[in-house]
Short mmCIF file of C-alpha atoms in Angstrom, two decimals:
data_model
loop_
_atom_site.label_atom_id
_atom_site.label_comp_id
_atom_site.label_asym_id
_atom_site.label_seq_id
_atom_site.Cartn_x
_atom_site.Cartn_y
_atom_site.Cartn_z
CA UNK A 1 177.90 70.25 7.12
CA UNK A 2 174.27 69.28 7.58
CA UNK A 3 171.76 71.99 6.96
CA UNK A 4 169.34 73.31 9.54
CA UNK A 5 166.56 71.36 7.92
CA UNK A 6 168.51 68.10 8.12
CA UNK A 7 169.13 68.55 11.81
CA UNK A 8 165.52 69.42 12.45
CA UNK A 9 164.47 66.23 10.71
CA UNK A 10 166.88 64.17 12.77
CA UNK A 11 165.64 65.65 16.01
CA UNK A 12 162.14 64.73 15.01
CA UNK A 13 163.04 61.14 14.20
CA UNK A 14 164.95 60.67 17.46
CA UNK A 15 161.96 62.08 19.30
CA UNK A 16 159.75 59.49 17.65
CA UNK A 17 162.13 56.73 18.66
CA UNK A 18 162.13 57.98 22.21
CA UNK A 19 158.36 57.86 22.27
CA UNK A 20 158.41 54.22 21.20
CA UNK A 21 161.08 53.17 23.68
CA UNK A 22 159.24 54.98 26.44
CA UNK A 23 156.01 53.19 25.60
CA UNK A 24 157.79 49.84 25.49
CA UNK A 25 159.32 50.54 28.85
CA UNK A 26 155.94 51.27 30.31
CA UNK A 27 154.42 48.10 28.85
CA UNK A 28 157.31 46.02 30.17
CA UNK A 29 156.94 47.55 33.60
CA UNK A 30 153.29 46.55 33.72
CA UNK A 31 154.03 43.03 32.49
CA UNK A 32 156.89 42.74 34.93
CA UNK A 33 154.59 43.52 37.81
CA UNK A 34 152.24 40.75 36.73
CA UNK A 35 155.05 38.28 36.17
CA UNK A 36 156.48 39.07 39.57
CA UNK A 37 153.14 38.43 41.22
CA UNK A 38 152.93 35.11 39.47
CA UNK A 39 156.33 34.04 40.71
CA UNK A 40 155.35 34.96 44.24
CA UNK A 41 152.14 33.00 43.87
CA UNK A 42 153.88 29.94 42.46
CA UNK A 43 156.63 29.90 45.02
CA UNK A 44 154.84 28.11 47.90
CA UNK A 45 153.92 25.21 45.64
CA UNK A 46 157.40 24.93 44.18
CA UNK A 47 159.06 25.11 47.57
CA UNK A 48 156.75 22.54 49.08
CA UNK A 49 157.36 20.26 46.13
CA UNK A 50 161.10 20.66 46.51
CA UNK A 51 160.90 19.81 50.21
CA UNK A 52 158.94 16.69 49.42
CA UNK A 53 161.30 15.58 46.68
CA UNK A 54 164.33 16.21 48.84
CA UNK A 55 163.04 14.17 51.73
CA UNK A 56 161.87 11.45 49.35
CA UNK A 57 164.97 11.28 47.21
CA UNK A 58 167.30 11.10 50.18
CA UNK A 59 165.44 8.08 51.51
CA UNK A 60 164.35 6.20 48.44
CA UNK A 61 166.91 3.90 46.89
CA UNK A 62 168.07 4.92 43.39
CA UNK A 63 166.58 1.79 41.80
CA UNK A 64 163.09 2.36 43.08
CA UNK A 65 162.27 4.61 40.14
CA UNK A 66 163.97 5.16 36.75
CA UNK A 67 164.03 8.92 37.25
CA UNK A 68 166.22 8.48 40.34
CA UNK A 69 168.66 6.09 38.74
CA UNK A 70 172.10 7.44 37.92
CA UNK A 71 173.32 6.14 34.60
CA UNK A 72 176.66 6.35 32.92
CA UNK A 73 176.49 9.69 31.16
CA UNK A 74 176.86 9.43 27.41
CA UNK A 75 174.26 11.81 26.11
CA UNK A 76 173.48 15.07 27.79
CA UNK A 77 170.43 17.13 27.07
CA UNK A 78 170.08 20.79 27.73
CA UNK A 79 166.77 22.58 28.02
CA UNK A 80 167.43 26.21 27.19
CA UNK A 81 164.87 28.89 27.95
CA UNK A 82 165.06 32.15 26.00
CA UNK A 83 162.52 34.76 24.99
CA UNK A 84 160.54 35.03 21.78
CA UNK A 85 161.28 38.65 21.13
CA UNK A 86 164.37 40.78 21.15
CA UNK A 87 164.89 44.38 22.22
CA UNK A 88 165.73 43.36 25.73
CA UNK A 89 169.41 44.17 25.99
CA UNK A 90 171.84 41.37 26.60
CA UNK A 91 169.17 39.08 28.03
CA UNK A 92 169.21 36.41 25.32
CA UNK A 93 172.89 36.67 24.50
CA UNK A 94 173.69 36.05 28.15
CA UNK A 95 171.61 32.90 28.14
CA UNK A 96 173.10 31.73 24.86
CA UNK A 97 176.60 32.38 26.12
CA UNK A 98 175.89 30.30 29.20
CA UNK A 99 174.57 27.52 27.00
CA UNK A 100 177.66 27.68 24.80
CA UNK A 101 179.92 27.42 27.81
CA UNK A 102 177.93 24.49 29.13
CA UNK A 103 178.20 22.68 25.80
CA UNK A 104 181.92 23.36 25.58
CA UNK A 105 182.53 21.97 29.05
CA UNK A 106 180.33 18.96 28.60
CA UNK A 107 181.73 18.25 25.17
CA UNK A 108 179.51 18.64 22.14
CA UNK A 109 179.52 14.91 21.43
CA UNK A 110 176.18 13.46 22.30
CA UNK A 111 174.72 16.73 23.48
CA UNK A 112 171.27 17.69 22.37
CA UNK A 113 169.17 20.74 22.88
CA UNK A 114 165.59 21.33 23.82
CA UNK A 115 164.83 24.93 23.02
CA UNK A 116 162.08 27.07 24.45
CA UNK A 117 161.84 30.53 22.93
CA UNK A 118 162.33 31.70 19.37
CA UNK A 119 165.58 33.50 20.06
CA UNK A 120 167.35 30.33 21.06
CA UNK A 121 165.79 28.43 18.18
CA UNK A 122 167.05 30.99 15.68
CA UNK A 123 170.52 30.95 17.14
CA UNK A 124 170.87 27.19 16.97
CA UNK A 125 169.09 26.71 13.67
CA UNK A 126 172.26 26.83 11.64
CA UNK A 127 174.66 25.41 14.16
CA UNK A 128 175.92 21.92 14.10
CA UNK A 129 174.08 20.44 17.02
CA UNK A 130 171.16 18.11 17.57
CA UNK A 131 168.00 19.97 18.40
CA UNK A 132 165.43 17.67 19.98
CA UNK A 133 162.70 20.20 19.68
CA UNK A 134 162.17 23.93 19.51
CA UNK A 135 159.05 25.66 20.67
CA UNK A 136 158.09 29.29 21.14
CA UNK A 137 157.21 30.59 24.58
CA UNK A 138 153.99 31.95 23.15
CA UNK A 139 152.36 35.21 23.99
CA UNK A 140 150.65 35.94 27.24
CA UNK A 141 151.38 34.50 30.60
CA UNK A 142 153.27 31.22 30.86
CA UNK A 143 150.76 28.45 31.41
CA UNK A 144 151.18 25.36 33.51
CA UNK A 145 150.03 23.34 30.52
CA UNK A 146 153.10 24.41 28.55
CA UNK A 147 155.30 23.34 31.44
CA UNK A 148 153.60 19.94 31.46
CA UNK A 149 154.33 19.47 27.75
CA UNK A 150 157.98 20.43 28.21
CA UNK A 151 158.32 18.12 31.19
CA UNK A 152 156.67 15.23 29.34
CA UNK A 153 159.06 15.63 26.41
CA UNK A 154 162.10 15.72 28.66
CA UNK A 155 161.02 12.84 30.87
CA UNK A 156 160.06 10.86 27.78
CA UNK A 157 163.48 11.32 26.20
CA UNK A 158 165.13 10.36 29.45
CA UNK A 159 163.06 7.23 29.97
CA UNK A 160 163.64 6.11 26.40
CA UNK A 161 167.36 6.33 27.04
CA UNK A 162 167.91 9.02 24.41
CA UNK A 163 169.64 11.04 27.06
CA UNK A 164 171.29 10.18 30.37
CA UNK A 165 171.22 13.56 32.01
CA UNK A 166 169.02 16.59 31.55
CA UNK A 167 170.14 20.05 32.51
CA UNK A 168 168.24 23.27 32.30
CA UNK A 169 169.40 26.82 31.66
CA UNK A 170 167.04 29.66 32.36
CA UNK A 171 167.23 33.19 33.61
CA UNK A 172 166.82 33.58 37.32
CA UNK A 173 164.82 36.62 38.25
CA UNK A 174 166.61 38.47 41.03
CA UNK A 175 165.20 41.95 40.63
CA UNK A 176 164.03 44.19 37.83
CA UNK A 177 167.64 45.19 37.29
CA UNK A 178 169.44 41.88 37.66
CA UNK A 179 168.78 38.62 35.93
CA UNK A 180 171.25 35.82 36.09
CA UNK A 181 171.46 32.76 33.85
CA UNK A 182 171.15 29.68 36.02
CA UNK A 183 172.15 26.11 35.19
CA UNK A 184 170.52 23.32 37.14
CA UNK A 185 170.45 19.59 36.81
CA UNK A 186 166.96 18.31 36.27
CA UNK A 187 167.34 14.57 35.75
CA UNK A 188 168.14 12.20 37.30
CA UNK A 189 166.49 13.60 40.37
CA UNK A 190 168.98 13.86 43.19
CA UNK A 191 169.20 15.71 46.45
CA UNK A 192 171.44 18.73 46.31
CA UNK A 193 174.58 18.04 48.30
CA UNK A 194 174.78 19.48 51.76
CA UNK A 195 171.04 19.79 52.14
CA UNK A 196 170.53 16.44 53.70
CA UNK A 197 171.47 17.65 57.15
CA UNK A 198 168.45 19.92 57.11
CA UNK A 199 166.17 17.46 58.89
CA UNK A 200 163.80 19.23 61.15
CA UNK A 201 162.20 17.54 64.10
CA UNK A 202 158.84 17.37 62.42
CA UNK A 203 158.95 13.63 62.13
CA UNK A 204 159.98 13.74 58.49
CA UNK A 205 161.47 10.55 57.25
CA UNK A 206 158.86 8.14 58.54
CA UNK A 207 155.97 8.70 56.24
CA UNK A 208 153.24 6.23 55.78
CA UNK A 209 152.79 6.05 52.04
CA UNK A 210 149.52 5.50 50.36
CA UNK A 211 149.15 3.70 47.96
CA UNK A 212 152.78 2.70 48.54
CA UNK A 213 156.15 4.31 48.18
CA UNK A 214 156.73 3.35 44.58
CA UNK A 215 153.36 4.52 43.36
CA UNK A 216 153.82 7.83 45.13
CA UNK A 217 157.28 8.23 43.61
CA UNK A 218 156.02 7.35 40.16
CA UNK A 219 153.49 10.11 40.30
CA UNK A 220 155.51 12.66 42.25
CA UNK A 221 158.76 12.62 40.27
CA UNK A 222 157.31 13.63 36.88
CA UNK A 223 155.34 16.28 38.75
CA UNK A 224 158.57 17.63 40.14
CA UNK A 225 159.97 18.04 36.64
CA UNK A 226 156.80 19.88 35.63
CA UNK A 227 157.09 22.24 38.54
CA UNK A 228 160.72 22.95 37.72
CA UNK A 229 159.85 23.62 34.09
CA UNK A 230 157.04 25.92 35.17
CA UNK A 231 159.37 27.78 37.44
CA UNK A 232 161.87 28.19 34.60
CA UNK A 233 159.12 29.57 32.36
CA UNK A 234 157.95 32.05 34.96
CA UNK A 235 161.40 33.23 35.96
CA UNK A 236 162.52 33.60 32.37
CA UNK A 237 159.41 35.56 31.49
CA UNK A 238 159.82 37.92 34.43
CA UNK A 239 163.52 38.34 33.65
CA UNK A 240 162.73 39.14 30.04
CA UNK A 241 160.37 41.94 31.03
CA UNK A 242 162.86 43.23 33.56
CA UNK A 243 165.66 43.21 31.00
CA UNK A 244 163.47 44.91 28.42
CA UNK A 245 162.43 47.56 30.88
CA UNK A 246 166.05 48.37 31.72
CA UNK A 247 167.10 48.32 28.08
CA UNK A 248 164.26 50.58 27.02
CA UNK A 249 164.91 52.92 29.91
CA UNK A 250 168.51 53.45 28.87
CA UNK A 251 167.43 53.74 25.23
CA UNK A 252 165.03 56.53 26.21
CA UNK A 253 167.79 58.23 28.16
CA UNK A 254 170.19 57.95 25.24
CA UNK A 255 167.58 59.38 22.91
CA UNK A 256 167.10 62.30 25.29
CA UNK A 257 170.83 62.96 25.33
CA UNK A 258 170.98 62.80 21.57
CA UNK A 259 168.10 65.23 21.29
CA UNK A 260 169.74 67.78 23.57
CA UNK A 261 173.03 67.42 21.66
CA UNK A 262 171.29 67.89 18.34
CA UNK A 263 169.29 70.84 19.66
CA UNK A 264 172.54 72.49 20.72
CA UNK A 265 174.01 72.07 17.24
CA UNK A 266 170.77 73.28 15.73
CA UNK A 267 170.72 76.47 17.81
CA UNK A 268 174.37 77.15 17.18
CA UNK A 269 173.84 76.83 13.45
CA UNK A 270 170.77 79.03 13.59
CA UNK A 271 172.69 81.71 15.49
CA UNK A 272 175.58 81.54 13.06
CA UNK A 273 173.17 82.01 10.20
CA UNK A 274 171.60 85.06 11.90
CA UNK A 275 174.98 86.59 12.65
CA UNK A 276 176.05 86.05 9.11
CA UNK A 277 172.95 87.76 7.79
CA UNK A 278 173.36 90.71 10.15
CA UNK A 279 176.98 91.14 9.15
CA UNK A 280 175.96 91.21 5.55
CA UNK A 281 173.36 93.89 6.18
CA UNK A 282 175.76 96.00 8.27
CA UNK A 283 178.50 95.51 5.70
CA UNK A 284 176.12 96.67 2.98
CA UNK A 285 175.07 99.75 4.98
CA UNK A 286 178.70 100.62 5.69
CA UNK A 287 179.54 100.43 2.01
CA UNK A 288 176.77 102.95 1.17
CA UNK A 289 178.19 105.61 3.47
CA UNK B 1 152.43 28.28 66.16
CA UNK B 2 151.27 24.69 66.19
CA UNK B 3 152.40 23.74 69.66
CA UNK B 4 148.76 23.43 70.64
CA UNK B 5 147.16 20.09 70.10
CA UNK B 6 143.63 21.11 69.22
CA UNK B 7 144.29 22.60 65.80
CA UNK B 8 146.72 22.11 62.95
CA UNK B 9 147.72 24.23 59.97
CA UNK B 10 146.00 23.35 56.73
CA UNK B 11 147.57 24.68 53.56
CA UNK B 12 146.20 24.23 50.08
CA UNK B 13 148.44 25.37 47.25
CA UNK B 14 148.22 25.11 43.48
CA UNK B 15 150.95 26.11 41.01
CA UNK B 16 149.15 29.42 40.48
CA UNK B 17 148.32 30.45 44.01
CA UNK B 18 148.03 29.66 47.68
CA UNK B 19 144.36 29.05 48.23
CA UNK B 20 144.18 28.45 51.90
CA UNK B 21 146.39 28.66 54.93
CA UNK B 22 144.60 28.44 58.24
CA UNK B 23 144.46 26.62 61.55
CA UNK B 24 141.72 24.02 61.53
CA UNK B 25 140.49 21.33 63.88
CA UNK B 26 139.60 18.73 61.35
CA UNK B 27 139.94 18.12 57.63
CA UNK B 28 139.00 15.46 55.13
CA UNK B 29 140.56 14.88 51.74
CA UNK B 30 139.93 12.50 48.84
CA UNK B 31 142.83 10.04 48.90
CA UNK B 32 143.55 7.74 46.01
CA UNK B 33 142.53 4.77 48.18
CA UNK B 34 139.52 6.49 49.65
CA UNK B 35 138.62 9.54 51.59
CA UNK B 36 140.58 10.15 54.79
CA UNK B 37 140.18 12.45 57.73
CA UNK B 38 142.93 14.34 59.53
CA UNK B 39 142.89 15.42 63.15
CA UNK B 40 145.69 17.23 64.98
CA UNK B 41 148.75 15.11 65.80
CA UNK B 42 148.21 12.79 62.88
CA UNK B 43 151.11 10.47 62.14
CA UNK B 44 153.27 11.49 59.11
CA UNK B 45 151.50 10.40 56.00
CA UNK B 46 152.05 11.00 52.30
CA UNK B 47 149.43 10.19 49.75
CA UNK B 48 148.18 10.77 46.26
CA UNK B 49 144.89 12.61 46.00
CA UNK B 50 142.24 12.14 43.38
CA UNK B 51 139.90 14.92 42.27
CA UNK B 52 137.19 15.60 44.81
CA UNK B 53 136.35 17.74 47.81
CA UNK B 54 138.52 18.90 50.68
CA UNK B 55 136.46 19.85 53.71
CA UNK B 56 137.68 21.44 56.89
CA UNK B 57 136.19 22.60 60.18
CA UNK B 58 137.19 25.00 62.89
CA UNK B 59 134.69 25.31 65.67
CA UNK B 60 131.35 25.91 64.02
CA UNK B 61 132.97 27.26 60.89
CA UNK B 62 133.26 24.83 58.01
CA UNK B 63 134.50 25.13 54.50
CA UNK B 64 134.81 23.04 51.40
CA UNK B 65 136.96 23.32 48.29
CA UNK B 66 137.01 21.40 45.06
CA UNK B 67 140.46 20.06 44.23
CA UNK B 68 142.06 18.40 41.24
CA UNK B 69 144.65 15.65 41.29
CA UNK B 70 147.54 16.16 43.68
CA UNK B 71 149.28 15.13 46.86
CA UNK B 72 148.78 15.51 50.54
CA UNK B 73 151.52 15.60 53.10
CA UNK B 74 150.26 15.14 56.61
CA UNK B 75 152.54 15.99 59.54
CA UNK B 76 151.54 16.20 63.20
CA UNK B 77 151.09 19.97 63.21
CA UNK B 78 150.60 20.68 59.56
CA UNK B 79 148.86 19.33 56.48
CA UNK B 80 149.87 20.49 53.06
CA UNK B 81 147.75 19.77 50.05
CA UNK B 82 149.43 20.22 46.68
CA UNK B 83 146.97 20.06 43.82
CA UNK B 84 146.95 20.93 40.12
CA UNK B 85 143.89 23.11 40.44
CA UNK B 86 141.39 24.02 43.09
CA UNK B 87 138.34 26.22 43.38
CA UNK B 88 136.31 27.87 46.10
CA UNK B 89 132.55 27.66 46.01
CA UNK B 90 132.29 31.34 45.05
CA UNK B 91 134.56 30.87 42.04
CA UNK B 92 132.59 28.08 40.44
CA UNK B 93 130.74 29.03 37.30
CA UNK B 94 127.95 26.48 37.01
CA UNK B 95 127.46 26.79 33.24
CA UNK B 96 131.17 26.58 32.43
CA UNK B 97 131.65 23.57 34.68
CA UNK B 98 128.62 21.79 33.22
CA UNK B 99 129.94 22.10 29.70
CA UNK B 100 133.38 21.04 30.96
CA UNK B 101 131.82 17.94 32.47
CA UNK B 102 130.01 17.16 29.25
CA UNK B 103 133.18 17.54 27.24
CA UNK B 104 135.06 15.25 29.57
CA UNK B 105 132.25 12.72 29.41
CA UNK B 106 132.25 12.82 25.63
CA UNK B 107 136.02 12.37 25.64
CA UNK B 108 135.67 9.37 27.95
CA UNK B 109 133.09 7.81 25.68
CA UNK B 110 135.43 7.89 22.72
CA UNK B 111 138.42 6.50 24.60
CA UNK B 112 139.17 3.03 25.83
CA UNK B 113 140.59 2.38 29.27
CA UNK B 114 144.05 1.71 27.87
CA UNK B 115 144.39 5.10 26.19
CA UNK B 116 146.89 7.47 27.73
CA UNK B 117 144.27 10.21 27.62
CA UNK B 118 141.71 8.17 29.54
CA UNK B 119 142.93 8.92 33.05
CA UNK B 120 143.27 12.69 32.53
CA UNK B 121 139.78 12.83 31.04
CA UNK B 122 138.41 10.94 34.01
CA UNK B 123 140.17 13.34 36.36
CA UNK B 124 138.63 16.25 34.52
CA UNK B 125 135.20 14.71 34.85
CA UNK B 126 135.61 13.99 38.54
CA UNK B 127 136.92 17.48 39.23
CA UNK B 128 133.98 18.99 37.35
CA UNK B 129 131.54 16.76 39.23
CA UNK B 130 133.07 17.76 42.56
CA UNK B 131 132.64 21.41 41.68
CA UNK B 132 129.05 20.86 40.60
CA UNK B 133 128.26 19.04 43.85
CA UNK B 134 129.68 21.85 45.92
CA UNK B 135 127.88 24.56 44.00
CA UNK B 136 124.55 22.79 44.07
CA UNK B 137 124.80 22.06 47.76
CA UNK B 138 125.52 25.72 48.40
CA UNK B 139 122.46 26.78 46.44
CA UNK B 140 120.13 24.28 48.05
#
């Protein structure tokens, strides 16, 4: 049986924890707002780029640029985006589970990983798999420069023939409450099936290219990979804050429940002690009669 | 929206933001092969842009923006400019851009034309120069 003092101490420590989780929730909420704004701001560019690539890739022949060329798939690369820090519920484990499933399906032979985020790096540090590179997300807002570096690495590996297909797993930001791991194929660049019928009557399909189709492709395709990487960074960052906010919210709630439970026990014990004391006094007085 | 033939929609977007989205009568942009002008009902055209100035006009109202490297997609009723970075005249900080230009120039001096870093440094310089031109014209 814990003493009154013990319980009091526990209540105090849970209260402290609740203060921390509450503060973390607030910080995450603020960061989430910013991250959400950034996604909204980046969306027009990404969408426009996707439109361009789709209309280009459906017309250009696969041999006109190495990034369009489909090769026999021997080595698969996976770019996995996780967060640097924990305390965000099942956010990272969901991503890692998706990655594991992907690797199992694709067969671990010849698969290599490109890891963004310390959590993923730590997870795969001691596992038997080739890690091309591991980099932290870094603090602060995701920068376009980081996306360029990631894209350069991936395109470089692809062009050198180290890998024949590049996929990407990141967390898609749906709302503050839901984040979903998403797997997409990055390279070779191909039009998503079923989207080709989406020709609008805007005269798309008969561009005049300057300085020529191949030159435009050569500069546009790597750009496309950069934009995709940037999107992955932004979405993952927003998802992380969303997941942390939810996790910290439920942690605060749990702490509150624990406090009320402990307070109940504390009061009951206190009352029992008072009753016991009273009974002793009354018993003593009775005995004197 | 763009069923009229006297204006077209000009959009300028960077990865960070949408800078401009308005109906204009005329625009010019710095193409890789030289500056080009766009009027409404232009034939579909896709080009690489080099750092420089994008100017547009609607009636008596004109505007100019400094842009970095990017692409332009011209369609009859709509022109989209996708660039790495862009700045309005009011956002240009003369001192910061001057030192940026100097840095880029110094970087160019130490590189040979074959270096992989040569082209990006040149882009940086040209973008900085475009911003300086715009700012100084506005002050004059």
